[in-house]
Tab-separated table of C-alpha atoms in Angstrom:
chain	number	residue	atom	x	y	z
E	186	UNK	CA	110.026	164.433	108.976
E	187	UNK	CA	107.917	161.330	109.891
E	188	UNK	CA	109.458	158.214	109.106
E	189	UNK	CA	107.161	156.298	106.114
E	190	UNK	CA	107.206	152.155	107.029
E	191	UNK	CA	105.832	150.191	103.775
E	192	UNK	CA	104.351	146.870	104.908
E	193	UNK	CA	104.746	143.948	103.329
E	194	UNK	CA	101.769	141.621	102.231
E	195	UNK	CA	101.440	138.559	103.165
E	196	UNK	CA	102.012	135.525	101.724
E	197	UNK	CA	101.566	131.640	103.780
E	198	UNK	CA	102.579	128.868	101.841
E	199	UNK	CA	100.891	125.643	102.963
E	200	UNK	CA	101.867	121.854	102.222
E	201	UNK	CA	98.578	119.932	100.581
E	202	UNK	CA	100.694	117.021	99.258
E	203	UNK	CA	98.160	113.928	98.875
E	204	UNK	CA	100.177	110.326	100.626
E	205	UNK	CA	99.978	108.905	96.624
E	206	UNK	CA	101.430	111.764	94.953
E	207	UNK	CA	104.498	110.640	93.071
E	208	UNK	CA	106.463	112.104	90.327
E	209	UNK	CA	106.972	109.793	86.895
E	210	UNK	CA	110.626	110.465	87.020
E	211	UNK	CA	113.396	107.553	85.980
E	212	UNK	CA	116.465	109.229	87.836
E	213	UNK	CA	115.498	109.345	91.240
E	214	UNK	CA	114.161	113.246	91.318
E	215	UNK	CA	111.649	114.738	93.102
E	216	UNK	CA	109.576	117.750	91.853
E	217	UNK	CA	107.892	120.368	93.749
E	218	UNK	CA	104.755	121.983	92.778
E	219	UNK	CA	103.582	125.597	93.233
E	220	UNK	CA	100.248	126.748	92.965
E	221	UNK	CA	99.132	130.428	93.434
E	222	UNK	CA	96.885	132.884	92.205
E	223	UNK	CA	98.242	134.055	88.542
E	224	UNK	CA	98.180	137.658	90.040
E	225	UNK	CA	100.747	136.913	92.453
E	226	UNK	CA	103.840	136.290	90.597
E	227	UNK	CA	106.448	133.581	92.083
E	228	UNK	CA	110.076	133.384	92.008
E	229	UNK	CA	112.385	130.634	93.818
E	230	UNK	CA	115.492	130.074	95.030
E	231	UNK	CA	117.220	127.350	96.607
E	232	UNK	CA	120.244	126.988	99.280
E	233	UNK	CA	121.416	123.720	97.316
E	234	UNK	CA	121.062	124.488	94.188
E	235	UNK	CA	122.576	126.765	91.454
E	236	UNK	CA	119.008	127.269	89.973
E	237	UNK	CA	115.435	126.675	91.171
E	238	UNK	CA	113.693	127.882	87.956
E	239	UNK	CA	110.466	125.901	87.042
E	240	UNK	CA	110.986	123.974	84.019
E	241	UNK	CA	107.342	124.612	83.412
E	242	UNK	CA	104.197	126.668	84.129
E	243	UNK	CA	100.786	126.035	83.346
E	244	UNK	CA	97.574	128.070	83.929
E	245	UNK	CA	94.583	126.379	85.797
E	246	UNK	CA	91.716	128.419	86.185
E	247	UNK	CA	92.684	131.683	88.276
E	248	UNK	CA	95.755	129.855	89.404
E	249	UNK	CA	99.330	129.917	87.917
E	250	UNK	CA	101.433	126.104	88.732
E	251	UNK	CA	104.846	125.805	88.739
E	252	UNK	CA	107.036	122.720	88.359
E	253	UNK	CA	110.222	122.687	90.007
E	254	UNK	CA	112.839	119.894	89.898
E	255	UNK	CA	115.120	118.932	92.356
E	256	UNK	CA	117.658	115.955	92.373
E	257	UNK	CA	117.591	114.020	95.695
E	258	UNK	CA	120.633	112.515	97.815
E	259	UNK	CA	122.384	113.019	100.908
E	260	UNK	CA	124.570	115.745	99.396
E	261	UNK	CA	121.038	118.102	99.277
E	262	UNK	CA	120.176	117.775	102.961
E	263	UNK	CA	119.131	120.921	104.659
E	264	UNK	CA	118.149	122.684	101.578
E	265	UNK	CA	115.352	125.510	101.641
E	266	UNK	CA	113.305	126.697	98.985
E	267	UNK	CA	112.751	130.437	99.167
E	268	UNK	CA	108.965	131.694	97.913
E	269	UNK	CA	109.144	135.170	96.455
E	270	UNK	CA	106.822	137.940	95.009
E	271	UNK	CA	107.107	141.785	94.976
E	272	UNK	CA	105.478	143.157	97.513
E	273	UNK	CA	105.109	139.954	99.436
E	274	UNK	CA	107.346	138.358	102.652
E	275	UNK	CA	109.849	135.852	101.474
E	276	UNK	CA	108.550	132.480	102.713
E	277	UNK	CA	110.973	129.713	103.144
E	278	UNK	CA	110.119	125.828	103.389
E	279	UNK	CA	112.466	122.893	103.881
E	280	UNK	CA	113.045	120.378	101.078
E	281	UNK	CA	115.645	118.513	103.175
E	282	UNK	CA	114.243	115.480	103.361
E	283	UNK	CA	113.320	115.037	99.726
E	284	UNK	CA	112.968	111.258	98.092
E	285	UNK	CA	113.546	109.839	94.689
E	286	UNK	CA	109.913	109.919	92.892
E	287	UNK	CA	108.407	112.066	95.632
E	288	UNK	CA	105.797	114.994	94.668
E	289	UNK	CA	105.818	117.639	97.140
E	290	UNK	CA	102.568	119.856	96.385
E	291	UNK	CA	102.660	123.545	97.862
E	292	UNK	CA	100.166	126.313	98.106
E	293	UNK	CA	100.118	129.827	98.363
E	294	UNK	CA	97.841	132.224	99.144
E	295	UNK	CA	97.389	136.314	100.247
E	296	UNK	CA	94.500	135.790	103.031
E	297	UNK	CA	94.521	139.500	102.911
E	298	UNK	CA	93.258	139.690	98.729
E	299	UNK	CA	89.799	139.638	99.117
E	300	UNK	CA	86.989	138.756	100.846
E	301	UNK	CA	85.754	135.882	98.429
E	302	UNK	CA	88.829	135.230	96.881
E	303	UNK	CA	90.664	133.076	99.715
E	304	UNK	CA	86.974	131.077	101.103
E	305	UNK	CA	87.717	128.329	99.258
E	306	UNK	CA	91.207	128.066	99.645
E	307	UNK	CA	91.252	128.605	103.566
E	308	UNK	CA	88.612	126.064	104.299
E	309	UNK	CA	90.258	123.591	102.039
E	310	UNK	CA	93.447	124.142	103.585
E	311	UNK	CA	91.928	124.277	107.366
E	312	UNK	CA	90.424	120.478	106.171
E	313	UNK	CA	93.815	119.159	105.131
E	314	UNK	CA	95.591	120.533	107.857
E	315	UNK	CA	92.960	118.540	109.951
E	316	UNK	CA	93.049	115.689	107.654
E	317	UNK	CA	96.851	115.681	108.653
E	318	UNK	CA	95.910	115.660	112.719
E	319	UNK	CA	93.775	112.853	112.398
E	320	UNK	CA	90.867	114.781	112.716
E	321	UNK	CA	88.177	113.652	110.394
E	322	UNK	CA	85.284	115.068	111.286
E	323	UNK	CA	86.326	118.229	111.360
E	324	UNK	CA	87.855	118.064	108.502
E	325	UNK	CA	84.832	116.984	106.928
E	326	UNK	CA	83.141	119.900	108.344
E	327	UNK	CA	85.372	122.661	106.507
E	328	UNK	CA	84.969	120.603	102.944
E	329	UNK	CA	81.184	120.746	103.511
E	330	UNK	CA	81.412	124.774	104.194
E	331	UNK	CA	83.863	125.039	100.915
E	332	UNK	CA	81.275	123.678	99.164
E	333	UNK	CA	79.265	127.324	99.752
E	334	UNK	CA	82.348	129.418	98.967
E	335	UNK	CA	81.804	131.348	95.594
E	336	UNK	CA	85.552	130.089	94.439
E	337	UNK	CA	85.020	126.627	95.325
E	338	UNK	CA	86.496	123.994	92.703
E	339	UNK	CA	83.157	121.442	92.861
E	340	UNK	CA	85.554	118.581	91.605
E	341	UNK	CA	88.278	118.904	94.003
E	342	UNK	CA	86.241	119.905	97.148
E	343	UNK	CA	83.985	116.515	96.217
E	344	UNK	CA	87.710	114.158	95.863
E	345	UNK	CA	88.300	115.709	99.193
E	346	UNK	CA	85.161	114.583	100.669
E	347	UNK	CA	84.901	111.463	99.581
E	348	UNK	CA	88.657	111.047	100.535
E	349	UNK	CA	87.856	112.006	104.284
E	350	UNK	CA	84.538	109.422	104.071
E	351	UNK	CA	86.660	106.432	102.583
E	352	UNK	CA	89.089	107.377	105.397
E	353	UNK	CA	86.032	107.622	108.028
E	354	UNK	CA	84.319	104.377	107.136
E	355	UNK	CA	87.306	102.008	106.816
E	356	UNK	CA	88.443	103.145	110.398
E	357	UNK	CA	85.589	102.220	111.701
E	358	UNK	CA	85.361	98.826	109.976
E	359	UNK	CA	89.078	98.354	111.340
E	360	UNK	CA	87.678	99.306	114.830
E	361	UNK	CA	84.781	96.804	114.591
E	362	UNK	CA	87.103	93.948	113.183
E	363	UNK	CA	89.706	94.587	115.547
E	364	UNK	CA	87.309	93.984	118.456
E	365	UNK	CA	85.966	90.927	116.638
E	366	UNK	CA	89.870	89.771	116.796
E	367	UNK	CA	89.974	89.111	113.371
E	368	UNK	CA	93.316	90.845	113.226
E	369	UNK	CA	94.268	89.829	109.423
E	370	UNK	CA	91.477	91.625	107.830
E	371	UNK	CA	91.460	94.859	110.442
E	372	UNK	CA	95.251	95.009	109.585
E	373	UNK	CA	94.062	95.597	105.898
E	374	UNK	CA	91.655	97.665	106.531
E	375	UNK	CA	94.317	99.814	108.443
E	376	UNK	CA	96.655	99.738	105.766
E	377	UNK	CA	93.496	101.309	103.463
E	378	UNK	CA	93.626	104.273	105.491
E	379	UNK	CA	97.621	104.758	105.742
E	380	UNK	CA	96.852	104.988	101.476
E	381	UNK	CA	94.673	107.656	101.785
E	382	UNK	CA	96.669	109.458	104.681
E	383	UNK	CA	99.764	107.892	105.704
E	384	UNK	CA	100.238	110.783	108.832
E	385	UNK	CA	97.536	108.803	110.579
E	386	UNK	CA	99.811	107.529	113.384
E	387	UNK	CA	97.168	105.820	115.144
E	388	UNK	CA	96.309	103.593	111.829
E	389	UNK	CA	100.077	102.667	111.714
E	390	UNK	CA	100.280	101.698	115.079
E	391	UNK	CA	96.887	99.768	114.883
E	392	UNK	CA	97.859	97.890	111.961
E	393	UNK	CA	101.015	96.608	113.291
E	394	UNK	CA	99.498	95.163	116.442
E	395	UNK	CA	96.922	93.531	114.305
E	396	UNK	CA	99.773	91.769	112.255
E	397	UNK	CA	101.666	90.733	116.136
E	398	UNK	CA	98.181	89.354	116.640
E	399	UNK	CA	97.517	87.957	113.576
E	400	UNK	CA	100.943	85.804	113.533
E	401	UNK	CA	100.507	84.801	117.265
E	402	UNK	CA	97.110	83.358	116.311
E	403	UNK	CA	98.596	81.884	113.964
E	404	UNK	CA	101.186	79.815	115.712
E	405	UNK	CA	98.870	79.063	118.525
E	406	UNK	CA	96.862	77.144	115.748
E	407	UNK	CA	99.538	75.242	114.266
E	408	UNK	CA	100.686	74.195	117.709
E	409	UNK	CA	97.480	72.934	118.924
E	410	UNK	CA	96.834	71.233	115.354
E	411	UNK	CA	100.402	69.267	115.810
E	412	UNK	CA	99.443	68.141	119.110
E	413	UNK	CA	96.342	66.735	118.262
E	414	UNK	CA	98.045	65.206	114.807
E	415	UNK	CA	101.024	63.881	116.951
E	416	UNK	CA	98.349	62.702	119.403
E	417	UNK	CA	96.727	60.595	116.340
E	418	UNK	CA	93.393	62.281	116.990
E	419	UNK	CA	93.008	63.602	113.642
E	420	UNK	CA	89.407	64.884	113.668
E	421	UNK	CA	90.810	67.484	115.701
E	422	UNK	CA	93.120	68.104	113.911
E	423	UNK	CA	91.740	68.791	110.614
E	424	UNK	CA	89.696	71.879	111.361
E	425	UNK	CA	92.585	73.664	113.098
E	426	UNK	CA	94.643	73.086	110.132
E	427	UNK	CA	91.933	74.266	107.415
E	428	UNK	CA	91.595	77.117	109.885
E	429	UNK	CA	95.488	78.153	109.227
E	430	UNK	CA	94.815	77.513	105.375
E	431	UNK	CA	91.519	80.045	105.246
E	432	UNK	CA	93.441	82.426	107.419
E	433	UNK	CA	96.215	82.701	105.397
E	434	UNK	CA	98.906	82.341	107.800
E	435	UNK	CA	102.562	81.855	106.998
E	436	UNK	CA	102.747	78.254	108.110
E	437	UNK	CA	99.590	77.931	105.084
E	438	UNK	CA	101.533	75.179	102.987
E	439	UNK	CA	102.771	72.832	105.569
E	440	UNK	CA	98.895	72.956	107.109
E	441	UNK	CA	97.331	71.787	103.781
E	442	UNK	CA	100.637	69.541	103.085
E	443	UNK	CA	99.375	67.918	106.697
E	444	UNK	CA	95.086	67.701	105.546
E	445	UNK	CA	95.766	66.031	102.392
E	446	UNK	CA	98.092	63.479	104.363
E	447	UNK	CA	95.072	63.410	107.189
E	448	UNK	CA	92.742	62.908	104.450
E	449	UNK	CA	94.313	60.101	102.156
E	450	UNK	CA	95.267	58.221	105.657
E	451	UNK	CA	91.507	58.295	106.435
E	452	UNK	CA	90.404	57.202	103.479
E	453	UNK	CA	92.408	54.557	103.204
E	454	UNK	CA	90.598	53.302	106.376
E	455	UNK	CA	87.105	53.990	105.133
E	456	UNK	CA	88.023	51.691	102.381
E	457	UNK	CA	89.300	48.676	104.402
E	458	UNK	CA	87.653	46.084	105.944
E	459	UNK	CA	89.358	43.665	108.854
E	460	UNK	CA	88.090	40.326	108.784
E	461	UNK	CA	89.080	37.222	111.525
E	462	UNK	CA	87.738	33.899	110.374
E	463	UNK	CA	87.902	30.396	111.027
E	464	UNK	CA	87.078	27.275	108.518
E	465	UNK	CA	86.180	23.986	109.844
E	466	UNK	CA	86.360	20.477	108.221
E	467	UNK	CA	85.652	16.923	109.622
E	468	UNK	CA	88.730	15.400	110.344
E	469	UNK	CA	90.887	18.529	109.023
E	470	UNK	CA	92.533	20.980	111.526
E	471	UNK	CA	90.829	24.055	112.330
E	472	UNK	CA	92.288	26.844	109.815
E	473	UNK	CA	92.210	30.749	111.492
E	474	UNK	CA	92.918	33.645	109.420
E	475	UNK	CA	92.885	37.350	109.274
E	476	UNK	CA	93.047	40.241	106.815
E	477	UNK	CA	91.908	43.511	105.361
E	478	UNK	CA	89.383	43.602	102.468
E	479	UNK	CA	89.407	46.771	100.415
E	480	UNK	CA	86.518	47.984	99.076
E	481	UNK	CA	87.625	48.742	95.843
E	482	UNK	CA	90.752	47.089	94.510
E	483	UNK	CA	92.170	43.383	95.484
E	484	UNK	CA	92.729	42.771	98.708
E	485	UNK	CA	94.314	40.268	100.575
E	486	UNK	CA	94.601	38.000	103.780
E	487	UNK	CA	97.307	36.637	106.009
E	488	UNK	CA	96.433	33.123	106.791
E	489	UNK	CA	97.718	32.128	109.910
E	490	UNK	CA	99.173	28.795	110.164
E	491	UNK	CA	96.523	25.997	112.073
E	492	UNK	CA	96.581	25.935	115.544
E	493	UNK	CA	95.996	21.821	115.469
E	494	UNK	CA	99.589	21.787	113.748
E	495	UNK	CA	100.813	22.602	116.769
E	496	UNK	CA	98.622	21.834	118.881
E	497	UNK	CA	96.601	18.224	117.977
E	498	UNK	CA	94.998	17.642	121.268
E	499	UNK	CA	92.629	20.706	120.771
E	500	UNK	CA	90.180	18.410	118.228
């Protein structure tokens, strides 16, 4: 007798969570989500967890989506969800490092079904998985071949394009601004792309040298502003401290607390006049006197006591 081996088909389970994804939940679960052809049958199990039963199924298109629930903690780390169909391997995925709110998106697929039936599916999945490594162009590539696959879901494939554009053009801007060195707005730029793929290490790193940058440039500013102020030279001054103020740097209120003092103090000298004058009278003592005449309210003058008072041999 020959011995009869019965191979399994095969089943890969892939992880297209989107950075934003978050589940509406108000005590701190997470829920996982399951999406497979509705002729593939799931069941799940977990390591952690008495039950991993969806607590609901709905039918989209030619694909079946499962909601499981999961509370989140310490208590739950290492746990494994188990993937299971007849006639399919068992997959396993870890769920250890589940958060509060977070929305953990899974799909799975039988490469092996048909010819047409995984084109859509593979390219998508081939995009995100490049999406993931940073590599946009590519990724772009396998969402523009999707678009020719007879299964292809126009309104997803097109969010994932113009999600790998958005992604494409604002790391370039942040390139561009960077080099510029204006830090502040290539560190929000940077943060743009972290929303719309927070695995791009490079972004992360990026943006947080932009904000080192930003803050230095900031405090150089202020120093060089204070000298000048200290120094009395206040034209100087003022357009290093309305720099500070545009730039929005964290030392933003004491620089416009110091321009409307710089301000006010110069217009209070716009608006004064000094005067030094002298009267003279036949056989009256010279009279000096000085003063400030303002140019739009009373002013006043100190009149200095005469000269011949003291000093009657000058006449």
């Amino acid at each position: 007798m020959a011995p009869v081996a019965f191979a399994q088909n095969v089943l890969e389970v892939t992880d297209v969570s989107q950075p934003n994804d978050v589940y509406s939940s108000d005590d701190g679960k997470a829920v996982v989500v399951v999406k497979c052809n509705k002729t593939i049958p799931l069941m799940f199990e977990s390591t952690m967890d008495k039950t991993a039963d969806p607590y609901n199924t709905l039918a989209e298109g030619n694909d079946s989506i499962y909601y499981i629930e999961f509370p989140t903690g310490s208590r739950y780390r290492g746990r494994q969800l188990s993937i299971k169909s007849p006639g399919y391997n068992t997959v396993t995925i870890s769920l250890e490092d589940l958060k509060p709110k977070q929305a953990v998106t899974l799909l799975a697929v039988d490469p092996n079904s048909m010819v047409d039936a995984g084109c859509y599916r593979g390219h998508r999945n081939r995009g995100l998985e490049e999406l993931k490594k940073m590599n946009y162009n590519e990724a772009r590539i396998q969402f523009e071949v999707a678009t020719e696959c007879s299964d292809v879901d126009t309104i997803e494939n097109n969010e994932n394009l113009a999600l790998v554009d958005s992604i494409i053009y604002y790391r370039n801007k942040a390139e561009l601004l960077f080099k510029m060195h204006n830090y502040r707005e290539a560190a929000n730029l940077y943060k743009k792309v972290l929303m719309y793929n927070s695995y791009d290490s490079y972004a992360n790193d990026r943006q947080a040298e932009c904000m080192l940058k930003y803050v230095d440039e900031c405090s150089m500013t202020m120093e060089q502003a204070q000298y000048y102020d200290s120094e009395k030279q206040y034209q100087q001054a003022l357009p290093l401290y309305r720099q500070i103020v545009e730039n929005d740097c964290p030392s933003r209120l004491l620089a416009q607390q110091q321009i409307n003092r710089i301000e006010l103090l110069l217009n209070q000298r716009k608006n004064h006049s000094r005067v030094f004058t002298y009267e003279y009278t036949k056989d009256t003592p010279i009279g000096f006197s000085y003063g400030k005449y303002n140019m739009h309210k009373v002013g006043g003058c100190l009149f200095l006591i005469s000269l011949v008072s003291f000093y009657p041999g000058l006449l």
